[in-house]
């Protein structure tokens, strides 16, 4: 065998090995690409990520807590001091909003503005791996924010219990429950006619108001409580209150909370993969 033939054989072998590695680790390559892309705004990310938790906890927490406690005559809200009642909603509401934002413009842009998904389709990376990798990138974006929120809760004296750490994995569950359905919806959009703002204006904002975040869900009129029942945020926040300070939640309802969050994530993943396949096979 000549030297040229041997070199060609080596190149073919390397190519086959790289293709097999891509098929096996494609999700990681997508996540790595997404994480590297975040470096473009890492300064803003760090600045807002460090400042906003303390501002929200101090502003909404202490400021609103004084008003509510005065109105309640010092009585507890939902089985706890109002600031403690509010803390899980601040942590998890922020996780939901960030997950929705990352999964809207980023996913749409990956098909339209900077068509990175179309480029990935030329490689052995599958649509399912694209969805998994992109979602991992979103988790990486939210995890530090959730941790800083928990630190803010500790430092500002809301609680000194280590149970506050449970809010971080609950935030991860909520991210998956929100990011994957939003990814499926954003991937379905082929033109930007202003509808990308719908998620923020008509989904995440109403959910922040009607998911038992700032007040117990049962205080809403009965004809509005259904919004909370189908909201992944309410299920996460109620689970977070139970984890943080032992809010009275029945065991069957805890199971429902987890099942709903997992259900949103699984259905969202299946829909997202289906839409990715359709868009990439055109």
PDB file of C-alpha atoms in Angstrom:
ATOM      1  CA  UNK A   1       0.000   0.000   0.000  1.00  0.00           C
ATOM      2  CA  UNK A   2       1.419   3.373  -1.007  1.00  0.00           C
ATOM      3  CA  UNK A   3       1.901   6.225   1.434  1.00  0.00           C
ATOM      4  CA  UNK A   4      -0.877   8.236  -0.255  1.00  0.00           C
ATOM      5  CA  UNK A   5      -3.327   5.360  -0.008  1.00  0.00           C
ATOM      6  CA  UNK A   6      -2.413   4.796   3.631  1.00  0.00           C
ATOM      7  CA  UNK A   7      -2.975   8.497   4.415  1.00  0.00           C
ATOM      8  CA  UNK A   8      -6.370   8.400   2.720  1.00  0.00           C
ATOM      9  CA  UNK A   9      -7.330   5.314   4.698  1.00  0.00           C
ATOM     10  CA  UNK A  10      -6.301   7.051   7.923  1.00  0.00           C
ATOM     11  CA  UNK A  11      -8.405  10.099   7.026  1.00  0.00           C
ATOM     12  CA  UNK A  12     -11.422   7.919   6.305  1.00  0.00           C
ATOM     13  CA  UNK A  13     -10.963   6.126   9.628  1.00  0.00           C
ATOM     14  CA  UNK A  14     -10.720   9.434  11.468  1.00  0.00           C
ATOM     15  CA  UNK A  15     -13.841  10.677   9.707  1.00  0.00           C
ATOM     16  CA  UNK A  16     -15.788   7.566  10.667  1.00  0.00           C
ATOM     17  CA  UNK A  17     -14.627   7.884  14.273  1.00  0.00           C
ATOM     18  CA  UNK A  18     -15.634  11.548  14.362  1.00  0.00           C
ATOM     19  CA  UNK A  19     -19.068  10.721  12.930  1.00  0.00           C
ATOM     20  CA  UNK A  20     -19.608   8.003  15.529  1.00  0.00           C
ATOM     21  CA  UNK A  21     -18.516  10.385  18.276  1.00  0.00           C
ATOM     22  CA  UNK A  22     -20.947  13.021  16.988  1.00  0.00           C
ATOM     23  CA  UNK A  23     -23.798  10.527  16.965  1.00  0.00           C
ATOM     24  CA  UNK A  24     -22.992   9.588  20.539  1.00  0.00           C
ATOM     25  CA  UNK A  25     -22.104  13.024  21.964  1.00  0.00           C
ATOM     26  CA  UNK A  26     -24.019  15.323  19.630  1.00  0.00           C
ATOM     27  CA  UNK A  27     -26.120  16.689  22.493  1.00  0.00           C
ATOM     28  CA  UNK A  28     -22.943  17.760  24.282  1.00  0.00           C
ATOM     29  CA  UNK A  29     -21.575  19.544  21.220  1.00  0.00           C
ATOM     30  CA  UNK A  30     -24.835  21.484  20.885  1.00  0.00           C
ATOM     31  CA  UNK A  31     -24.753  22.425  24.569  1.00  0.00           C
ATOM     32  CA  UNK A  32     -21.113  23.476  24.267  1.00  0.00           C
ATOM     33  CA  UNK A  33     -21.915  25.662  21.266  1.00  0.00           C
ATOM     34  CA  UNK A  34     -24.754  27.313  23.176  1.00  0.00           C
ATOM     35  CA  UNK A  35     -22.641  27.908  26.270  1.00  0.00           C
ATOM     36  CA  UNK A  36     -19.827  29.388  24.187  1.00  0.00           C
ATOM     37  CA  UNK A  37     -22.324  31.695  22.468  1.00  0.00           C
ATOM     38  CA  UNK A  38     -23.345  33.041  25.883  1.00  0.00           C
ATOM     39  CA  UNK A  39     -19.904  34.574  26.269  1.00  0.00           C
ATOM     40  CA  UNK A  40     -21.082  37.437  24.058  1.00  0.00           C
ATOM     41  CA  UNK A  41     -23.261  38.736  26.878  1.00  0.00           C
ATOM     42  CA  UNK A  42     -21.639  37.144  29.901  1.00  0.00           C
ATOM     43  CA  UNK A  43     -20.908  40.558  31.465  1.00  0.00           C
ATOM     44  CA  UNK A  44     -24.558  41.565  31.388  1.00  0.00           C
ATOM     45  CA  UNK A  45     -25.548  38.086  32.488  1.00  0.00           C
ATOM     46  CA  UNK A  46     -23.278  38.202  35.550  1.00  0.00           C
ATOM     47  CA  UNK A  47     -24.193  41.787  36.434  1.00  0.00           C
ATOM     48  CA  UNK A  48     -27.941  41.227  36.284  1.00  0.00           C
ATOM     49  CA  UNK A  49     -27.623  37.753  37.763  1.00  0.00           C
ATOM     50  CA  UNK A  50     -25.873  39.081  40.852  1.00  0.00           C
ATOM     51  CA  UNK A  51     -27.879  42.269  41.311  1.00  0.00           C
ATOM     52  CA  UNK A  52     -31.459  41.337  40.439  1.00  0.00           C
ATOM     53  CA  UNK A  53     -31.962  38.631  43.107  1.00  0.00           C
ATOM     54  CA  UNK A  54     -30.978  41.000  45.910  1.00  0.00           C
ATOM     55  CA  UNK A  55     -33.054  43.839  44.437  1.00  0.00           C
ATOM     56  CA  UNK A  56     -36.134  41.667  43.997  1.00  0.00           C
ATOM     57  CA  UNK A  57     -35.910  40.063  47.427  1.00  0.00           C
ATOM     58  CA  UNK A  58     -35.208  43.383  49.136  1.00  0.00           C
ATOM     59  CA  UNK A  59     -37.690  45.449  47.103  1.00  0.00           C
ATOM     60  CA  UNK A  60     -40.640  43.136  46.549  1.00  0.00           C
ATOM     61  CA  UNK A  61     -39.921  41.119  49.651  1.00  0.00           C
ATOM     62  CA  UNK A  62     -39.379  43.671  52.386  1.00  0.00           C
ATOM     63  CA  UNK A  63     -41.370  46.476  50.772  1.00  0.00           C
ATOM     64  CA  UNK A  64     -44.409  44.436  49.795  1.00  0.00           C
ATOM     65  CA  UNK A  65     -44.131  42.333  52.923  1.00  0.00           C
ATOM     66  CA  UNK A  66     -44.592  45.403  55.139  1.00  0.00           C
ATOM     67  CA  UNK A  67     -47.771  46.394  53.299  1.00  0.00           C
ATOM     68  CA  UNK A  68     -49.211  42.878  53.334  1.00  0.00           C
ATOM     69  CA  UNK A  69     -48.316  42.223  56.965  1.00  0.00           C
ATOM     70  CA  UNK A  70     -49.992  45.497  57.984  1.00  0.00           C
ATOM     71  CA  UNK A  71     -53.086  44.595  55.950  1.00  0.00           C
ATOM     72  CA  UNK A  72     -53.138  41.107  57.477  1.00  0.00           C
ATOM     73  CA  UNK A  73     -52.734  42.465  60.990  1.00  0.00           C
ATOM     74  CA  UNK A  74     -49.582  40.417  61.498  1.00  0.00           C
ATOM     75  CA  UNK A  75     -51.253  37.143  60.488  1.00  0.00           C
ATOM     76  CA  UNK A  76     -49.405  34.562  58.435  1.00  0.00           C
ATOM     77  CA  UNK A  77     -50.045  34.118  54.722  1.00  0.00           C
ATOM     78  CA  UNK A  78     -50.279  30.547  53.531  1.00  0.00           C
ATOM     79  CA  UNK A  79     -48.891  29.261  56.814  1.00  0.00           C
ATOM     80  CA  UNK A  80     -45.817  31.503  56.930  1.00  0.00           C
ATOM     81  CA  UNK A  81     -44.574  35.055  57.210  1.00  0.00           C
ATOM     82  CA  UNK A  82     -45.297  36.803  53.905  1.00  0.00           C
ATOM     83  CA  UNK A  83     -41.624  37.243  53.002  1.00  0.00           C
ATOM     84  CA  UNK A  84     -41.000  33.531  53.498  1.00  0.00           C
ATOM     85  CA  UNK A  85     -44.182  32.774  51.554  1.00  0.00           C
ATOM     86  CA  UNK A  86     -42.967  34.985  48.699  1.00  0.00           C
ATOM     87  CA  UNK A  87     -39.365  33.717  48.509  1.00  0.00           C
ATOM     88  CA  UNK A  88     -40.011  30.534  46.442  1.00  0.00           C
ATOM     89  CA  UNK A  89     -42.104  32.546  43.978  1.00  0.00           C
ATOM     90  CA  UNK A  90     -39.234  34.991  43.421  1.00  0.00           C
ATOM     91  CA  UNK A  91     -36.721  32.211  42.814  1.00  0.00           C
ATOM     92  CA  UNK A  92     -38.949  30.121  40.573  1.00  0.00           C
ATOM     93  CA  UNK A  93     -40.646  33.004  38.766  1.00  0.00           C
ATOM     94  CA  UNK A  94     -37.240  34.279  37.687  1.00  0.00           C
ATOM     95  CA  UNK A  95     -36.263  30.788  36.489  1.00  0.00           C
ATOM     96  CA  UNK A  96     -39.461  30.546  34.430  1.00  0.00           C
ATOM     97  CA  UNK A  97     -39.013  33.944  32.781  1.00  0.00           C
ATOM     98  CA  UNK A  98     -35.361  33.300  31.919  1.00  0.00           C
ATOM     99  CA  UNK A  99     -36.128  29.850  30.510  1.00  0.00           C
ATOM    100  CA  UNK A 100     -38.919  31.245  28.336  1.00  0.00           C
ATOM    101  CA  UNK A 101     -36.751  34.079  27.025  1.00  0.00           C
ATOM    102  CA  UNK A 102     -33.809  31.806  26.210  1.00  0.00           C
ATOM    103  CA  UNK A 103     -36.086  29.338  24.433  1.00  0.00           C
ATOM    104  CA  UNK A 104     -37.921  31.920  22.330  1.00  0.00           C
ATOM    105  CA  UNK A 105     -35.520  34.207  20.486  1.00  0.00           C
ATOM    106  CA  UNK A 106     -32.595  31.794  20.660  1.00  0.00           C
ATOM    107  CA  UNK A 107     -34.502  28.907  19.083  1.00  0.00           C
ATOM    108  CA  UNK A 108     -36.147  31.082  16.433  1.00  0.00           C
ATOM    109  CA  UNK A 109     -32.802  32.679  15.645  1.00  0.00           C
ATOM    110  CA  UNK A 110     -31.205  29.250  15.318  1.00  0.00           C
ATOM    111  CA  UNK A 111     -33.478  28.617  12.343  1.00  0.00           C
ATOM    112  CA  UNK A 112     -33.834  32.115  10.905  1.00  0.00           C
ATOM    113  CA  UNK A 113     -31.279  34.766  11.887  1.00  0.00           C
ATOM    114  CA  UNK A 114     -28.187  32.655  12.586  1.00  0.00           C
ATOM    115  CA  UNK A 115     -29.250  29.251  11.213  1.00  0.00           C
ATOM    116  CA  UNK A 116     -27.000  27.146  13.389  1.00  0.00           C
ATOM    117  CA  UNK A 117     -29.556  24.306  13.475  1.00  0.00           C
ATOM    118  CA  UNK A 118     -29.502  24.075   9.686  1.00  0.00           C
ATOM    119  CA  UNK A 119     -25.715  23.807   9.829  1.00  0.00           C
ATOM    120  CA  UNK A 120     -25.932  21.096  12.482  1.00  0.00           C
ATOM    121  CA  UNK A 121     -28.238  19.093  10.239  1.00  0.00           C
ATOM    122  CA  UNK A 122     -25.309  18.629   7.854  1.00  0.00           C
ATOM    123  CA  UNK A 123     -23.559  16.738  10.640  1.00  0.00           C
ATOM    124  CA  UNK A 124     -24.510  13.458  12.352  1.00  0.00           C
ATOM    125  CA  UNK A 125     -26.171  15.433  15.173  1.00  0.00           C
ATOM    126  CA  UNK A 126     -29.855  14.460  15.351  1.00  0.00           C
ATOM    127  CA  UNK A 127     -32.826  16.789  15.991  1.00  0.00           C
ATOM    128  CA  UNK A 128     -33.352  15.154  19.395  1.00  0.00           C
ATOM    129  CA  UNK A 129     -29.735  15.896  20.323  1.00  0.00           C
ATOM    130  CA  UNK A 130     -30.212  19.504  19.220  1.00  0.00           C
ATOM    131  CA  UNK A 131     -33.202  19.866  21.530  1.00  0.00           C
ATOM    132  CA  UNK A 132     -31.400  18.208  24.450  1.00  0.00           C
ATOM    133  CA  UNK A 133     -28.212  20.218  23.966  1.00  0.00           C
ATOM    134  CA  UNK A 134     -30.003  23.539  23.614  1.00  0.00           C
ATOM    135  CA  UNK A 135     -32.061  22.827  26.739  1.00  0.00           C
ATOM    136  CA  UNK A 136     -28.912  22.007  28.690  1.00  0.00           C
ATOM    137  CA  UNK A 137     -27.565  25.388  27.632  1.00  0.00           C
ATOM    138  CA  UNK A 138     -30.717  26.993  29.027  1.00  0.00           C
ATOM    139  CA  UNK A 139     -30.248  25.114  32.301  1.00  0.00           C
ATOM    140  CA  UNK A 140     -26.682  26.388  32.508  1.00  0.00           C
ATOM    141  CA  UNK A 141     -28.038  29.903  32.036  1.00  0.00           C
ATOM    142  CA  UNK A 142     -30.583  29.532  34.862  1.00  0.00           C
ATOM    143  CA  UNK A 143     -28.648  27.505  37.454  1.00  0.00           C
ATOM    144  CA  UNK A 144     -26.340  30.330  38.652  1.00  0.00           C
ATOM    145  CA  UNK A 145     -29.306  32.720  38.863  1.00  0.00           C
ATOM    146  CA  UNK A 146     -31.235  30.291  41.066  1.00  0.00           C
ATOM    147  CA  UNK A 147     -28.235  29.751  43.317  1.00  0.00           C
ATOM    148  CA  UNK A 148     -27.732  33.511  43.741  1.00  0.00           C
ATOM    149  CA  UNK A 149     -31.409  33.888  44.649  1.00  0.00           C
ATOM    150  CA  UNK A 150     -31.010  31.262  47.369  1.00  0.00           C
ATOM    151  CA  UNK A 151     -27.900  33.062  48.654  1.00  0.00           C
ATOM    152  CA  UNK A 152     -29.864  36.341  48.689  1.00  0.00           C
ATOM    153  CA  UNK A 153     -32.598  34.682  50.726  1.00  0.00           C
ATOM    154  CA  UNK A 154     -30.006  33.579  53.263  1.00  0.00           C
ATOM    155  CA  UNK A 155     -28.039  36.832  53.416  1.00  0.00           C
ATOM    156  CA  UNK A 156     -31.140  39.020  53.720  1.00  0.00           C
ATOM    157  CA  UNK A 157     -32.404  36.953  56.615  1.00  0.00           C
ATOM    158  CA  UNK A 158     -35.500  35.497  54.987  1.00  0.00           C
ATOM    159  CA  UNK A 159     -34.466  32.065  56.236  1.00  0.00           C
ATOM    160  CA  UNK A 160     -31.336  30.362  57.517  1.00  0.00           C
ATOM    161  CA  UNK A 161     -32.575  26.867  56.740  1.00  0.00           C
ATOM    162  CA  UNK A 162     -30.540  24.657  54.390  1.00  0.00           C
ATOM    163  CA  UNK A 163     -33.893  23.526  53.003  1.00  0.00           C
ATOM    164  CA  UNK A 164     -33.707  26.583  50.747  1.00  0.00           C
ATOM    165  CA  UNK A 165     -31.294  24.569  48.582  1.00  0.00           C
ATOM    166  CA  UNK A 166     -34.247  22.446  47.444  1.00  0.00           C
ATOM    167  CA  UNK A 167     -35.420  25.449  45.452  1.00  0.00           C
ATOM    168  CA  UNK A 168     -32.527  24.929  43.014  1.00  0.00           C
ATOM    169  CA  UNK A 169     -33.505  21.441  41.741  1.00  0.00           C
ATOM    170  CA  UNK A 170     -37.163  22.514  41.722  1.00  0.00           C
ATOM    171  CA  UNK A 171     -36.093  25.434  39.522  1.00  0.00           C
ATOM    172  CA  UNK A 172     -34.405  22.951  37.172  1.00  0.00           C
ATOM    173  CA  UNK A 173     -37.633  20.975  36.899  1.00  0.00           C
ATOM    174  CA  UNK A 174     -39.533  24.170  36.148  1.00  0.00           C
ATOM    175  CA  UNK A 175     -36.988  25.179  33.505  1.00  0.00           C
ATOM    176  CA  UNK A 176     -37.522  21.881  31.687  1.00  0.00           C
ATOM    177  CA  UNK A 177     -41.304  22.186  32.023  1.00  0.00           C
ATOM    178  CA  UNK A 178     -41.231  25.670  30.481  1.00  0.00           C
ATOM    179  CA  UNK A 179     -38.251  25.641  28.110  1.00  0.00           C
ATOM    180  CA  UNK A 180     -39.183  22.521  26.156  1.00  0.00           C
ATOM    181  CA  UNK A 181     -42.783  23.518  25.247  1.00  0.00           C
ATOM    182  CA  UNK A 182     -41.602  27.047  24.402  1.00  0.00           C
ATOM    183  CA  UNK A 183     -38.824  25.556  22.259  1.00  0.00           C
ATOM    184  CA  UNK A 184     -41.431  23.558  20.333  1.00  0.00           C
ATOM    185  CA  UNK A 185     -43.553  26.682  19.790  1.00  0.00           C
ATOM    186  CA  UNK A 186     -40.610  28.886  18.784  1.00  0.00           C
ATOM    187  CA  UNK A 187     -39.263  26.282  16.361  1.00  0.00           C
ATOM    188  CA  UNK A 188     -42.682  26.203  14.699  1.00  0.00           C
ATOM    189  CA  UNK A 189     -42.530  29.933  13.880  1.00  0.00           C
ATOM    190  CA  UNK A 190     -41.160  30.570  10.395  1.00  0.00           C
ATOM    191  CA  UNK A 191     -41.472  34.382  10.306  1.00  0.00           C
ATOM    192  CA  UNK A 192     -41.170  37.032  13.001  1.00  0.00           C
ATOM    193  CA  UNK A 193     -44.255  39.225  12.838  1.00  0.00           C
ATOM    194  CA  UNK A 194     -44.064  40.249  16.464  1.00  0.00           C
ATOM    195  CA  UNK A 195     -45.436  36.991  17.817  1.00  0.00           C
ATOM    196  CA  UNK A 196     -42.181  36.199  19.629  1.00  0.00           C
ATOM    197  CA  UNK A 197     -43.269  38.706  22.261  1.00  0.00           C
ATOM    198  CA  UNK A 198     -46.442  36.695  22.925  1.00  0.00           C
ATOM    199  CA  UNK A 199     -44.727  34.313  25.323  1.00  0.00           C
ATOM    200  CA  UNK A 200     -43.557  37.115  27.580  1.00  0.00           C
ATOM    201  CA  UNK A 201     -46.701  39.232  27.400  1.00  0.00           C
ATOM    202  CA  UNK A 202     -49.439  36.616  27.302  1.00  0.00           C
ATOM    203  CA  UNK A 203     -47.883  33.588  29.027  1.00  0.00           C
ATOM    204  CA  UNK A 204     -45.151  34.294  31.568  1.00  0.00           C
ATOM    205  CA  UNK A 205     -46.538  37.610  32.820  1.00  0.00           C
ATOM    206  CA  UNK A 206     -50.105  36.305  33.389  1.00  0.00           C
ATOM    207  CA  UNK A 207     -48.693  33.195  35.034  1.00  0.00           C
ATOM    208  CA  UNK A 208     -46.736  35.375  37.462  1.00  0.00           C
ATOM    209  CA  UNK A 209     -50.011  37.064  38.430  1.00  0.00           C
ATOM    210  CA  UNK A 210     -52.367  34.075  38.538  1.00  0.00           C
ATOM    211  CA  UNK A 211     -50.195  31.201  39.813  1.00  0.00           C
ATOM    212  CA  UNK A 212     -50.398  31.834  43.535  1.00  0.00           C
ATOM    213  CA  UNK A 213     -47.105  33.696  43.538  1.00  0.00           C
ATOM    214  CA  UNK A 214     -47.890  36.871  45.488  1.00  0.00           C
ATOM    215  CA  UNK A 215     -50.950  35.496  47.271  1.00  0.00           C
ATOM    216  CA  UNK A 216     -52.492  32.057  47.871  1.00  0.00           C
ATOM    217  CA  UNK A 217     -54.229  30.638  44.821  1.00  0.00           C
ATOM    218  CA  UNK A 218     -57.439  30.012  46.735  1.00  0.00           C
ATOM    219  CA  UNK A 219     -57.890  33.756  47.295  1.00  0.00           C
ATOM    220  CA  UNK A 220     -58.575  34.193  43.572  1.00  0.00           C
ATOM    221  CA  UNK A 221     -62.167  33.992  42.297  1.00  0.00           C
ATOM    222  CA  UNK A 222     -63.067  30.404  41.475  1.00  0.00           C
ATOM    223  CA  UNK A 223     -63.316  31.168  37.758  1.00  0.00           C
ATOM    224  CA  UNK A 224     -59.637  32.259  37.693  1.00  0.00           C
ATOM    225  CA  UNK A 225     -58.138  29.504  39.827  1.00  0.00           C
ATOM    226  CA  UNK A 226     -57.978  27.139  36.829  1.00  0.00           C
ATOM    227  CA  UNK A 227     -55.095  29.241  35.461  1.00  0.00           C
ATOM    228  CA  UNK A 228     -53.012  28.212  38.433  1.00  0.00           C
ATOM    229  CA  UNK A 229     -54.043  24.574  38.191  1.00  0.00           C
ATOM    230  CA  UNK A 230     -52.621  24.270  34.676  1.00  0.00           C
ATOM    231  CA  UNK A 231     -49.631  26.541  35.347  1.00  0.00           C
ATOM    232  CA  UNK A 232     -46.257  24.830  35.808  1.00  0.00           C
ATOM    233  CA  UNK A 233     -45.244  27.833  37.909  1.00  0.00           C
ATOM    234  CA  UNK A 234     -47.957  27.203  40.505  1.00  0.00           C
ATOM    235  CA  UNK A 235     -47.026  23.543  40.774  1.00  0.00           C
ATOM    236  CA  UNK A 236     -43.353  24.473  41.216  1.00  0.00           C
ATOM    237  CA  UNK A 237     -44.026  27.284  43.701  1.00  0.00           C
ATOM    238  CA  UNK A 238     -46.352  25.152  45.835  1.00  0.00           C
ATOM    239  CA  UNK A 239     -43.724  22.412  45.825  1.00  0.00           C
ATOM    240  CA  UNK A 240     -41.074  25.011  46.713  1.00  0.00           C
ATOM    241  CA  UNK A 241     -43.063  26.314  49.693  1.00  0.00           C
ATOM    242  CA  UNK A 242     -43.444  22.792  51.002  1.00  0.00           C
ATOM    243  CA  UNK A 243     -39.713  22.194  50.578  1.00  0.00           C
ATOM    244  CA  UNK A 244     -38.650  25.542  52.080  1.00  0.00           C
ATOM    245  CA  UNK A 245     -40.741  25.788  55.235  1.00  0.00           C
ATOM    246  CA  UNK A 246     -43.057  22.809  55.280  1.00  0.00           C
ATOM    247  CA  UNK A 247     -46.188  24.461  53.912  1.00  0.00           C
ATOM    248  CA  UNK A 248     -49.195  22.190  54.439  1.00  0.00           C
ATOM    249  CA  UNK A 249     -49.445  20.304  51.148  1.00  0.00           C
ATOM    250  CA  UNK A 250     -51.074  16.887  50.928  1.00  0.00           C
ATOM    251  CA  UNK A 251     -48.885  13.986  49.808  1.00  0.00           C
ATOM    252  CA  UNK A 252     -51.096  13.300  46.786  1.00  0.00           C
ATOM    253  CA  UNK A 253     -50.794  16.936  45.714  1.00  0.00           C
ATOM    254  CA  UNK A 254     -47.003  16.800  45.967  1.00  0.00           C
ATOM    255  CA  UNK A 255     -47.101  13.823  43.589  1.00  0.00           C
ATOM    256  CA  UNK A 256     -49.371  15.783  41.250  1.00  0.00           C
ATOM    257  CA  UNK A 257     -46.959  18.747  41.292  1.00  0.00           C
ATOM    258  CA  UNK A 258     -44.040  16.563  40.260  1.00  0.00           C
ATOM    259  CA  UNK A 259     -46.112  14.669  37.682  1.00  0.00           C
ATOM    260  CA  UNK A 260     -47.343  17.878  36.060  1.00  0.00           C
ATOM    261  CA  UNK A 261     -43.830  19.328  35.779  1.00  0.00           C
ATOM    262  CA  UNK A 262     -42.489  16.078  34.348  1.00  0.00           C
ATOM    263  CA  UNK A 263     -45.469  15.858  31.996  1.00  0.00           C
ATOM    264  CA  UNK A 264     -44.892  19.354  30.631  1.00  0.00           C
ATOM    265  CA  UNK A 265     -41.223  18.509  30.052  1.00  0.00           C
ATOM    266  CA  UNK A 266     -41.877  15.161  28.337  1.00  0.00           C
ATOM    267  CA  UNK A 267     -44.652  16.447  26.074  1.00  0.00           C
ATOM    268  CA  UNK A 268     -42.626  19.562  25.281  1.00  0.00           C
ATOM    269  CA  UNK A 269     -39.593  17.457  24.372  1.00  0.00           C
ATOM    270  CA  UNK A 270     -41.588  15.189  22.053  1.00  0.00           C
ATOM    271  CA  UNK A 271     -43.221  18.161  20.346  1.00  0.00           C
ATOM    272  CA  UNK A 272     -39.914  20.010  20.023  1.00  0.00           C
ATOM    273  CA  UNK A 273     -38.202  17.020  18.412  1.00  0.00           C
ATOM    274  CA  UNK A 274     -41.121  16.592  16.011  1.00  0.00           C
ATOM    275  CA  UNK A 275     -41.003  20.258  14.955  1.00  0.00           C
ATOM    276  CA  UNK A 276     -37.202  20.207  14.600  1.00  0.00           C
ATOM    277  CA  UNK A 277     -37.412  17.167  12.351  1.00  0.00           C
ATOM    278  CA  UNK A 278     -40.036  18.783  10.174  1.00  0.00           C
ATOM    279  CA  UNK A 279     -38.128  22.046   9.849  1.00  0.00           C
ATOM    280  CA  UNK A 280     -34.803  20.372   9.158  1.00  0.00           C
ATOM    281  CA  UNK A 281     -36.175  17.875   6.633  1.00  0.00           C
ATOM    282  CA  UNK A 282     -37.702  20.582   4.410  1.00  0.00           C
TER     283      UNK A 282
END
